Coordinates of C-alpha atoms in Angstrom, one line a residue:
X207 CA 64.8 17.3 -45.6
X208 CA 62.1 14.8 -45.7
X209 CA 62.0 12.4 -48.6
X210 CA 58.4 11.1 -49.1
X211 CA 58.1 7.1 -50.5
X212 CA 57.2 7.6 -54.0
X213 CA 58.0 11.2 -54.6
X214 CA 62.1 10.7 -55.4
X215 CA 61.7 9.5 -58.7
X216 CA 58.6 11.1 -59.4
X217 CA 58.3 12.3 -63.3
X218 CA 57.5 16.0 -63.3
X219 CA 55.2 15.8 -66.1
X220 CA 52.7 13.4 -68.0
X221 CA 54.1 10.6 -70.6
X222 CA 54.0 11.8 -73.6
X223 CA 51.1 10.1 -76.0
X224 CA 52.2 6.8 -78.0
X225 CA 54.2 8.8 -80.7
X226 CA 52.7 5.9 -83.4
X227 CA 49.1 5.7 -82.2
X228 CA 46.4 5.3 -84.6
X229 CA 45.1 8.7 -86.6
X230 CA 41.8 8.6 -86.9
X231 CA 39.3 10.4 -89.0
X232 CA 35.7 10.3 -88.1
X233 CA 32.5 12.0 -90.2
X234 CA 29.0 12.3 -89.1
X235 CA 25.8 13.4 -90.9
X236 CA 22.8 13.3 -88.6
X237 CA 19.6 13.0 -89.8
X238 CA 17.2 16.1 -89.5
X239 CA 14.8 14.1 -87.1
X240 CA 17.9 13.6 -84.4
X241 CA 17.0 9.9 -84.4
X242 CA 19.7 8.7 -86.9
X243 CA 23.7 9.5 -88.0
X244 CA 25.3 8.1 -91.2
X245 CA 29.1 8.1 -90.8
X246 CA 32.6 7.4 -92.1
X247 CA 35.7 6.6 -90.5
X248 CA 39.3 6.9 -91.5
X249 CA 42.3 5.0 -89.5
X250 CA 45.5 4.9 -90.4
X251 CA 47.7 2.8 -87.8
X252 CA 50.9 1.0 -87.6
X253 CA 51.4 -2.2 -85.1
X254 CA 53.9 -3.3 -82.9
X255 CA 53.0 -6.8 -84.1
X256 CA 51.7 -8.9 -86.8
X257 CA 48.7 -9.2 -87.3
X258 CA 45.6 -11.3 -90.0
X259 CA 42.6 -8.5 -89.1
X260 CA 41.5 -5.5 -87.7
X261 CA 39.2 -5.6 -84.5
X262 CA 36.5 -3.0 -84.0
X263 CA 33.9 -2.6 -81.1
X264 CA 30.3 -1.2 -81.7
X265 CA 29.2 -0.6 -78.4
X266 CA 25.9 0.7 -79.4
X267 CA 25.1 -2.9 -79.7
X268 CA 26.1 -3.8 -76.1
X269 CA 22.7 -5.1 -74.3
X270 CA 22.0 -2.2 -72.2
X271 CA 22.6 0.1 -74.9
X272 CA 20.7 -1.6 -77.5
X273 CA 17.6 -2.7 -75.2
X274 CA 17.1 1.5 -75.2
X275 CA 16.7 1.3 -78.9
X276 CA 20.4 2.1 -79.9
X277 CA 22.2 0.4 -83.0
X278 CA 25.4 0.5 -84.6
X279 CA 25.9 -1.4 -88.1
X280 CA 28.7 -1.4 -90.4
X281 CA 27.7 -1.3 -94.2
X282 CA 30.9 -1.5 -95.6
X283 CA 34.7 -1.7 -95.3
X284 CA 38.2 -0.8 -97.2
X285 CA 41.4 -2.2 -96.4
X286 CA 44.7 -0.8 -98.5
X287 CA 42.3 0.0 -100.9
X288 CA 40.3 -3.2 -101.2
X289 CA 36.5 -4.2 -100.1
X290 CA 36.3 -6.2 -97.4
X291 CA 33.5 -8.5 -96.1
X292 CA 33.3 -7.7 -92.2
X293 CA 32.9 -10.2 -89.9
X294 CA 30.3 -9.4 -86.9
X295 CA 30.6 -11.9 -84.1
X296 CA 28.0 -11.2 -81.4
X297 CA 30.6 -10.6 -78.7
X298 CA 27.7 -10.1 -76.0
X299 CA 24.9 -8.3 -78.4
X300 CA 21.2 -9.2 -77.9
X301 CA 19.4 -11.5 -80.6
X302 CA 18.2 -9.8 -83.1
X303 CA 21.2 -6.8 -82.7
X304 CA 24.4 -6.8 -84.5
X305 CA 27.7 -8.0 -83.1
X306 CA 29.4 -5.9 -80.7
X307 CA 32.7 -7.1 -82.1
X308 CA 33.9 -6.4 -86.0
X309 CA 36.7 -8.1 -87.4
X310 CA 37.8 -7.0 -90.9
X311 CA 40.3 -9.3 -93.0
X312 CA 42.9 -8.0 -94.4
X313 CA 43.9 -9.3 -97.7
X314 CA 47.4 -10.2 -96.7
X315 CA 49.0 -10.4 -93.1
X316 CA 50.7 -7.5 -92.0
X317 CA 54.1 -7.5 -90.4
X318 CA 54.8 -5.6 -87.5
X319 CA 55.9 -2.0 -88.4
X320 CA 54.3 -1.9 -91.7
X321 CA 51.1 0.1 -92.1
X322 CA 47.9 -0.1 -92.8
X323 CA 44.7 1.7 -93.3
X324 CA 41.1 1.1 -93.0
X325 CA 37.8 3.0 -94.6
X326 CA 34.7 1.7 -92.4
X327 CA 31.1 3.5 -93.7
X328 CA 28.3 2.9 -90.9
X329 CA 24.9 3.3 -89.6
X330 CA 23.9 4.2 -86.3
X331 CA 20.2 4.6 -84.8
X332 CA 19.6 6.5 -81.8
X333 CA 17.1 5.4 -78.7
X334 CA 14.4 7.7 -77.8
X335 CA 14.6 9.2 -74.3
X336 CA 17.4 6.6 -73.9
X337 CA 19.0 6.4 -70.2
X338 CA 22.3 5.1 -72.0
X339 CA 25.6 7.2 -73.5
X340 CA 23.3 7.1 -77.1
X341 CA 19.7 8.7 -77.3
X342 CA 17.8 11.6 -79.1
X343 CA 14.9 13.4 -76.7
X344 CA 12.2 14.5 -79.6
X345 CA 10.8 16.7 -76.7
X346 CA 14.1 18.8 -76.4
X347 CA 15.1 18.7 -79.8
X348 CA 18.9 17.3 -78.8
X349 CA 20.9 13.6 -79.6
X350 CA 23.7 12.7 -77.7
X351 CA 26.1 9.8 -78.7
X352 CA 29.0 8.6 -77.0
X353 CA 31.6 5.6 -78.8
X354 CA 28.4 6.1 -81.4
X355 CA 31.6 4.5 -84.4
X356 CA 33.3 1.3 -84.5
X357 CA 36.1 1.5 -82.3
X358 CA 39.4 0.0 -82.4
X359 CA 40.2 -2.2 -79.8
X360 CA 44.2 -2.3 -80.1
X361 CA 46.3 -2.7 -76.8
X362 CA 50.2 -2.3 -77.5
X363 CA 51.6 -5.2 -76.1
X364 CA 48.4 -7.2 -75.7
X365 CA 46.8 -7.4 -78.6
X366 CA 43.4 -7.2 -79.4
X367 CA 41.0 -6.5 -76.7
X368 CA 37.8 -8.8 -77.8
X369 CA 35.8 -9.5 -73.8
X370 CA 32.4 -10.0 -74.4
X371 CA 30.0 -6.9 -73.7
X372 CA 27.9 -7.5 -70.9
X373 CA 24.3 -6.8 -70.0
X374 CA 24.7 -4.3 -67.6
X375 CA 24.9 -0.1 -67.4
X376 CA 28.6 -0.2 -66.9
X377 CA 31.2 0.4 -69.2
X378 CA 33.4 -2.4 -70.7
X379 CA 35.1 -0.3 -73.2
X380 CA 38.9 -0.8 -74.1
X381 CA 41.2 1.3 -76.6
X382 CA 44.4 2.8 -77.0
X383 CA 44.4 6.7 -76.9
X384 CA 44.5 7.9 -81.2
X385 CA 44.7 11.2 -82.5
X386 CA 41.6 12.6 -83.9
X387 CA 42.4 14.3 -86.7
X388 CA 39.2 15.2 -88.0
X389 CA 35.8 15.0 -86.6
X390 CA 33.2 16.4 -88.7
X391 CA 29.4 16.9 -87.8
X392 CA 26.6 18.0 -90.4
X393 CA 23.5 19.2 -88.9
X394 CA 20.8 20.9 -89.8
X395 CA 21.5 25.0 -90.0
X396 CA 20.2 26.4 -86.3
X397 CA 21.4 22.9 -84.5
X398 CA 24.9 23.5 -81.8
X399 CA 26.7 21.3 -82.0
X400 CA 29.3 19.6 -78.7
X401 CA 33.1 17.8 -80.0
X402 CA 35.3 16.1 -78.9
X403 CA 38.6 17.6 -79.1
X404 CA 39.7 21.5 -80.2
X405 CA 36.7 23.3 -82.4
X406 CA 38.4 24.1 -86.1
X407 CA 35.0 26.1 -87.4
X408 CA 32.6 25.2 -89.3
X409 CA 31.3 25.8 -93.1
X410 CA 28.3 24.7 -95.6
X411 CA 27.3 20.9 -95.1
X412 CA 26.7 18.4 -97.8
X413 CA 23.3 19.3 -98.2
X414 CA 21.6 22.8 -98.9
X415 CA 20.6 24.0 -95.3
X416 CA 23.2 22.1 -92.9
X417 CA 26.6 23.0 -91.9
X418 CA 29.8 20.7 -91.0
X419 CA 31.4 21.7 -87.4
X420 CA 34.8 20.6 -87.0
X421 CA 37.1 19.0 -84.4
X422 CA 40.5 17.8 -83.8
X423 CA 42.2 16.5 -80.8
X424 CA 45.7 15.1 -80.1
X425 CA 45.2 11.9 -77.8
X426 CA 42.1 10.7 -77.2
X427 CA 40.4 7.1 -76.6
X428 CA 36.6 8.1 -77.3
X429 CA 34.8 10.3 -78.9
X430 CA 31.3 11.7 -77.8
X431 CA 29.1 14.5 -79.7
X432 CA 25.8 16.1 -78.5
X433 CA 23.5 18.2 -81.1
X434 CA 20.4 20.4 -81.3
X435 CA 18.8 23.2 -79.7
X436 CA 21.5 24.0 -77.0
X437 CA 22.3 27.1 -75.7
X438 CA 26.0 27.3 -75.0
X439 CA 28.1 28.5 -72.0
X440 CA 31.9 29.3 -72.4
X441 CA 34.4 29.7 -70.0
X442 CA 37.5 29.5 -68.9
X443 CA 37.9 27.7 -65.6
X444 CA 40.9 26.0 -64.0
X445 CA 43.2 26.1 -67.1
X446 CA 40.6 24.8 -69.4
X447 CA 37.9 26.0 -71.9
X448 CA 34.3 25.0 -70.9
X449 CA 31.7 24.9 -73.5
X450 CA 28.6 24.0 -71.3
X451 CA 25.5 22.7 -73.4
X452 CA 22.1 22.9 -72.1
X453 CA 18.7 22.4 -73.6
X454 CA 17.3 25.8 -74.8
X455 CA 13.8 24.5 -72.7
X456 CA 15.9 24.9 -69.6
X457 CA 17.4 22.3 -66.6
X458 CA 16.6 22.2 -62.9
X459 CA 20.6 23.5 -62.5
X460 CA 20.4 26.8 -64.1
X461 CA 23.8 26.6 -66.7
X462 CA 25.5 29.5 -64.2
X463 CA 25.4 27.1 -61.5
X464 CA 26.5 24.0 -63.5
X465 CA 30.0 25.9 -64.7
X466 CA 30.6 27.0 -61.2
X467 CA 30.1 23.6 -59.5
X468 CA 32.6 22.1 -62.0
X469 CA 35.1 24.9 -61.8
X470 CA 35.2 24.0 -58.1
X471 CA 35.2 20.4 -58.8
X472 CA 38.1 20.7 -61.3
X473 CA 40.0 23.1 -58.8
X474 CA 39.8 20.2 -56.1
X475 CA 40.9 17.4 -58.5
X476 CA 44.0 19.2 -60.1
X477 CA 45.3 20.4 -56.7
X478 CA 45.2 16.2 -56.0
X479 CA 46.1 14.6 -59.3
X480 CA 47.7 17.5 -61.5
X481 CA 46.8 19.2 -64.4
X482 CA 43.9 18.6 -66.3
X483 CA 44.8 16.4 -69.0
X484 CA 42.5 18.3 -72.1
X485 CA 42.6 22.1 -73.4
X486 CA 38.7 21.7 -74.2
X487 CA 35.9 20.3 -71.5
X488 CA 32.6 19.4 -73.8
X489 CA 30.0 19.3 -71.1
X490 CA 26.5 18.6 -72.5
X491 CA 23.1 17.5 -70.8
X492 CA 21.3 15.0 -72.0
X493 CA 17.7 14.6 -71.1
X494 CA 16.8 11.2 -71.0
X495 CA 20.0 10.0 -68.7
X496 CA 19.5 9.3 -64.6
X497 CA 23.5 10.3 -63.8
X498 CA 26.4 10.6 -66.2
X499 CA 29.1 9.6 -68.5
X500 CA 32.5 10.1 -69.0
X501 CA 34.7 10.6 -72.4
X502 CA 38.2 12.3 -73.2
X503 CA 37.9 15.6 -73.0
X504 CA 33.8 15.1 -73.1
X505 CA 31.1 14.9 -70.2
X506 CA 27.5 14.0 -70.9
X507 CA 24.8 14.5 -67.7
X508 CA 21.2 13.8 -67.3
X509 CA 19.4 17.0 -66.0
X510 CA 20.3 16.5 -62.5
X511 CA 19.0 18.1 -59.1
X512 CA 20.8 20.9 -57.7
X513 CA 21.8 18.6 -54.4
X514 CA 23.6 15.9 -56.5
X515 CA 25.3 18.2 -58.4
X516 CA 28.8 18.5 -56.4
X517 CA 29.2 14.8 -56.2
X518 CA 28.5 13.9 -59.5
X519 CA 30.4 16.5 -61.1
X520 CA 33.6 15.6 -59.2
X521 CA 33.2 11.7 -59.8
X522 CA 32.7 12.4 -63.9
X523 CA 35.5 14.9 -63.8
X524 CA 37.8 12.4 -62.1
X525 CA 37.0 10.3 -65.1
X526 CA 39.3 12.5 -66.5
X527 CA 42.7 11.3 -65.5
X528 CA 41.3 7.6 -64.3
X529 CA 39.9 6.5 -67.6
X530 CA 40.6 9.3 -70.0
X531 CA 44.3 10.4 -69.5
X532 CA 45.3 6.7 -67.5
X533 CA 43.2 3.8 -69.6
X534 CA 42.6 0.5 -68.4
X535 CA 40.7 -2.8 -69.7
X536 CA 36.7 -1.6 -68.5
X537 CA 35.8 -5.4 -69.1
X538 CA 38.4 -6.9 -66.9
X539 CA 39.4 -4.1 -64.7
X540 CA 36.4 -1.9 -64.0
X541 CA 37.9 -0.8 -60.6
X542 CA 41.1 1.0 -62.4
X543 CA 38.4 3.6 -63.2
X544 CA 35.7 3.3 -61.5
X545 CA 36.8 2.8 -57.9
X546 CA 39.2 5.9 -58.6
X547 CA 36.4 8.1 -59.6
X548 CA 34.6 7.1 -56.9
X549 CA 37.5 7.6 -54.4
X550 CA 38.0 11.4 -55.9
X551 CA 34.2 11.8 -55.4
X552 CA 33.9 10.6 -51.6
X553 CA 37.5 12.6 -50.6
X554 CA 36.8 15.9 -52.4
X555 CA 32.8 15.7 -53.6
X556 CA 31.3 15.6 -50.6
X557 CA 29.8 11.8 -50.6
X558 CA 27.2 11.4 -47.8
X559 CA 27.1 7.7 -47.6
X560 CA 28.8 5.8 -44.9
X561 CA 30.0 3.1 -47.1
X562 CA 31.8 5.7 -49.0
X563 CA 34.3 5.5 -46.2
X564 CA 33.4 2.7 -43.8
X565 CA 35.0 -0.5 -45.4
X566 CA 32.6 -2.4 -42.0
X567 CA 29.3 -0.9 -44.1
X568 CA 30.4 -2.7 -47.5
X569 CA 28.0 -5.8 -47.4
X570 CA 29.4 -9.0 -46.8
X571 CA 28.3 -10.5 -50.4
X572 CA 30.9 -8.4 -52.2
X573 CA 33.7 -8.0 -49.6
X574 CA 37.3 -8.9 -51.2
X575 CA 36.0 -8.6 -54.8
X576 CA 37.1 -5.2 -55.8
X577 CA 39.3 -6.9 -58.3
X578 CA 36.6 -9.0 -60.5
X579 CA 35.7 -8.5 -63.6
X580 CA 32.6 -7.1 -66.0
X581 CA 31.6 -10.7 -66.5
X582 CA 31.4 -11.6 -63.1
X583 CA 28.9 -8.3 -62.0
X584 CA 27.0 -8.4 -65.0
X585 CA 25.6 -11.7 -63.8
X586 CA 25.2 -10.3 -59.7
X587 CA 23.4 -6.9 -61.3
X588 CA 24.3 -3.8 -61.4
X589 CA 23.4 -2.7 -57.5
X590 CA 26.0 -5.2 -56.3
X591 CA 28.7 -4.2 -58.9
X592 CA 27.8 -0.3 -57.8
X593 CA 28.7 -1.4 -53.5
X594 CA 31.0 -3.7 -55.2
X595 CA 33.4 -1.5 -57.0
X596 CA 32.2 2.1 -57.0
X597 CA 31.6 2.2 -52.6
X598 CA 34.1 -0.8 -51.9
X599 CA 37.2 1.1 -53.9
X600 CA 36.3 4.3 -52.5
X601 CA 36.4 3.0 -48.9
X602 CA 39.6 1.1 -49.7
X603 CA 41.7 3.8 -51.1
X604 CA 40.6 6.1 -48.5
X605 CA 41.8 3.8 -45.6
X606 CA 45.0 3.1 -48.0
X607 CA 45.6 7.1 -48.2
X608 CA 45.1 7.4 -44.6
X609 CA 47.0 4.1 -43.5
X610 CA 50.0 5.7 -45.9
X611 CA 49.7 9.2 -45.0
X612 CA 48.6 11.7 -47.2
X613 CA 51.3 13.2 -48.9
X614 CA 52.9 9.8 -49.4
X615 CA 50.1 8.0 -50.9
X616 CA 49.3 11.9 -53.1
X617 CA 52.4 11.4 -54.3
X618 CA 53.0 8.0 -55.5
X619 CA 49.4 8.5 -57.1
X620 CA 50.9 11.2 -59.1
X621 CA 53.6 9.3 -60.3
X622 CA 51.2 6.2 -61.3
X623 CA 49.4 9.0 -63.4
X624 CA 52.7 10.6 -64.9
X625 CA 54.2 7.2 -65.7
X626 CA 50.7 5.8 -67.0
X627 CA 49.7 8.7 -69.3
X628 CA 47.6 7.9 -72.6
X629 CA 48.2 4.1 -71.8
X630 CA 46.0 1.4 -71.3
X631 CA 47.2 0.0 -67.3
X632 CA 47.0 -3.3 -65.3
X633 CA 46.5 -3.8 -61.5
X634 CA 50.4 -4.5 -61.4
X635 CA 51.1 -1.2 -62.6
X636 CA 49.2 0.0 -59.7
X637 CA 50.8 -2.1 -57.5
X638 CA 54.1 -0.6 -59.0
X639 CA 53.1 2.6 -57.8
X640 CA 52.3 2.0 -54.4
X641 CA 55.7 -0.2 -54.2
X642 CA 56.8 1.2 -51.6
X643 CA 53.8 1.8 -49.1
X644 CA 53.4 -2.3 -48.1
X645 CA 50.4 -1.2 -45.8
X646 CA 48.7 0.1 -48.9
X647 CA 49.4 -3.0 -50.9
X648 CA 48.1 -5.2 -48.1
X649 CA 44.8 -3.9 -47.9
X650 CA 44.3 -4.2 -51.9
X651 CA 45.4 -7.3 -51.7
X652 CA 42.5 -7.9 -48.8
X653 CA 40.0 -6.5 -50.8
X654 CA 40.8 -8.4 -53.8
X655 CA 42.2 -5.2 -56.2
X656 CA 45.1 -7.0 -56.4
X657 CA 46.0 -10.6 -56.5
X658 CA 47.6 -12.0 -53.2
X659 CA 51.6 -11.3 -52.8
X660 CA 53.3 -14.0 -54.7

């Protein structure tokens, strides 16, 4: 019987979640114009250590983001039932913007194990026709917002994750996966309405002529909702429920063609990495964006053209388990997603450029910096961060996969998901996983994924 490296002690199933992560409650009322949400969040949590203040992220505020018009502010904050004063540090933010980073005091420090919970009401503004993960489209009548709430920024065993944001498109995100266990939206009556999460129904709103639609979910890290005059697909496909949302005005994919190509897509990427890690796919399209963005459980698309459909919905749905299900640091590891993604998309999406797969076509200026962090590409642009990480860790994992064989490097990749589940990973614990398949680790190392061998 052959024994494939990596597969003896594979686990046979995902980690289970963080069994004390964070429970979150989030509420949203959006405006009747699209162009603004009032909201309310809820977080009850428990620490593995002590700790003096709660850390929150308002990516809204991040420069690319908030250059589109986008703004996140938090007017006011309760912790164990007191008021507290936030403090906003800009973290990153354009003048003139509010902090990306949100510290609130707490009265007394809290000893590891003890809990503690935090009320946080806030404002958020939405960009017109924004090409970002926030934005309202007047012409379509439809929002979107993606990590549109202050987000905690808690990494068990780390600490608080507090890396500037960074002016450029890119993500730079980081949070521990928390159970939703409420999301509420209140529209205007007539507006659909795209979760996050398991749909729980819906009832009167606050106001005369809205209604609340509800959500729950059981791990997540993000949250992203889409509203307005959709009309709605749903499906099953590949051991998930799709609810496709597309703008009643119509796309250039017709909606029929959009659930088929990620049907495919998702058939390819669980017969690679294993089941798809959410019950619920929220796919929505969003006007004003050029490609798309990922979330647990959540997909957001601009309105694409039929010939880029295949690869783009395979790199987003990778997303999935590289980001979603397996977290990372997006500030200090981007490539733990994003080269991933971008490896799924090239193997199984059809990719057409050479540097895809060519490690000779990556340009010398970016050769051996896989590894580097948001900081470092934000100030080389977002062009050299795209060959950088995106082509560069596509063309390395491929030439890793075939230097390692196939089925050995499938299923050590396996494991590294199974093991990593609903955490937040390092580079080491991808070097872990590829222990055993030196040729593999030597050409990460030679790229500059992982940090030379001792």
């Amino acid at each position: 019987m052959l024994v494939l490296a990596g597969c003896a002690d594979t686990p046979s199933a995902p980690a289970a979640a963080w069994p004390q992560r964070p429970v979150v409650r989030l509420a949203f009322d959006v405006a009747p114009d699209l162009r603004s949400v009032a909201g309310r969040e809820t977080v009850s949590l428990t620490l593995g250590r002590r700790v003096c203040e709660l850390v929150f992220r308002a990516w809204p505020n991040k420069p690319s983001a908030a250059r589109a018009g986008n703004q996140l502010e938090v007017t006011g904050a309760i912790v164990d039932g007191r008021h507290v004063q936030p403090r906003v540090l800009p973290a990153g933010a354009p003048d003139g913007v509010p902090g990306t980073l949100v510290e609130l005091p707490l009265p007394q420090c809290v000893p590891a194990g003890e809990g503690i919970r935090a009320e946080l009401d806030f404002a958020l503004r939405l960009g017109e026709n924004a090409d970002e993960r926030l934005g309202v489209s007047p012409e379509t009548g439809t929002a979107w917002f993606g990590s549109g709430f202050p987000l905690l920024a808690w990494v068990r065993g780390q600490g608080w994750a507090r890396e500037d944001a960074v002016d450029i498109a890119g993500e730079t995100a980081t949070s521990e996966v928390f159970r939703l266990s409420d999301l509420t939206v209140s529209v205007p009556d007539g507006m659909r309405v795209a979760g996050t999460g398991q749909a729980q129904g819906e009832r009167p709103g606050p106001r005369a002529g809205t209604r609340t639609h509800r959500f729950s979910a059981d791990a997540v890290r993000d949250v992203a909702v889409a509203v307005g005059r959709y009309e709605v697909l749903e499906r099953d496909i590949t051991g998930t429920r799709l609810h496709l949302f597309t703008p009643v005005d119509g796309t250039r994919v017709e909606p029929e063609q959009w659930a088929g190509e990620l049907d495919r897509a998702l058939q390819r990427l669980t017969g690679r990495f294993g089941r798809f890690p959410y019950p619920d796919l929220w796919v929505a399209i969003a006007p004003a964006q050029s490609s798309g963005i990922e979330f647990p459980g959540a997909l957001q698309f601009g309105d694409t053209r039929p010939e880029n459909l295949t690869g783009l919905a395979t790199h987003e749905l990778a997303h999935q388990w590289f980001y979603g299900l397996v977290g990372g640091n997006q500030a200090r590891d981007p490539w733990l997603d994003e080269a991933f993604a971008s490896y799924a998309e090239a193997s199984l999406g059809g990719a057409t450029d050479r540097s895809y797969y060519d490690l000779e076509a990556i340009p010398d200026r970016v050769r051996g910096d896989l590894g580097d962090p948001m900081a470092e590409w934000g100030d080389r642009g977002f062009g050299t961060y795209y060959q950088g990480v995106y082509r560069q860790g596509a063309a390395a994992l491929l030439a890793a996969r075939a230097q390692a064989g196939p089925d050995r490097f499938d299923a050590a990749l396996r494991g590294h998901i199974a093991r990593h589940a609903h955490a937040v990973t390092r580079p080491a614990d991808v070097a872990a996983a590829f222990d055993d398949l030196p040729d593999v680790l030597d050409l990460l190392r030679r790229y500059g994924a992982l940090p030379p061998a001792g």
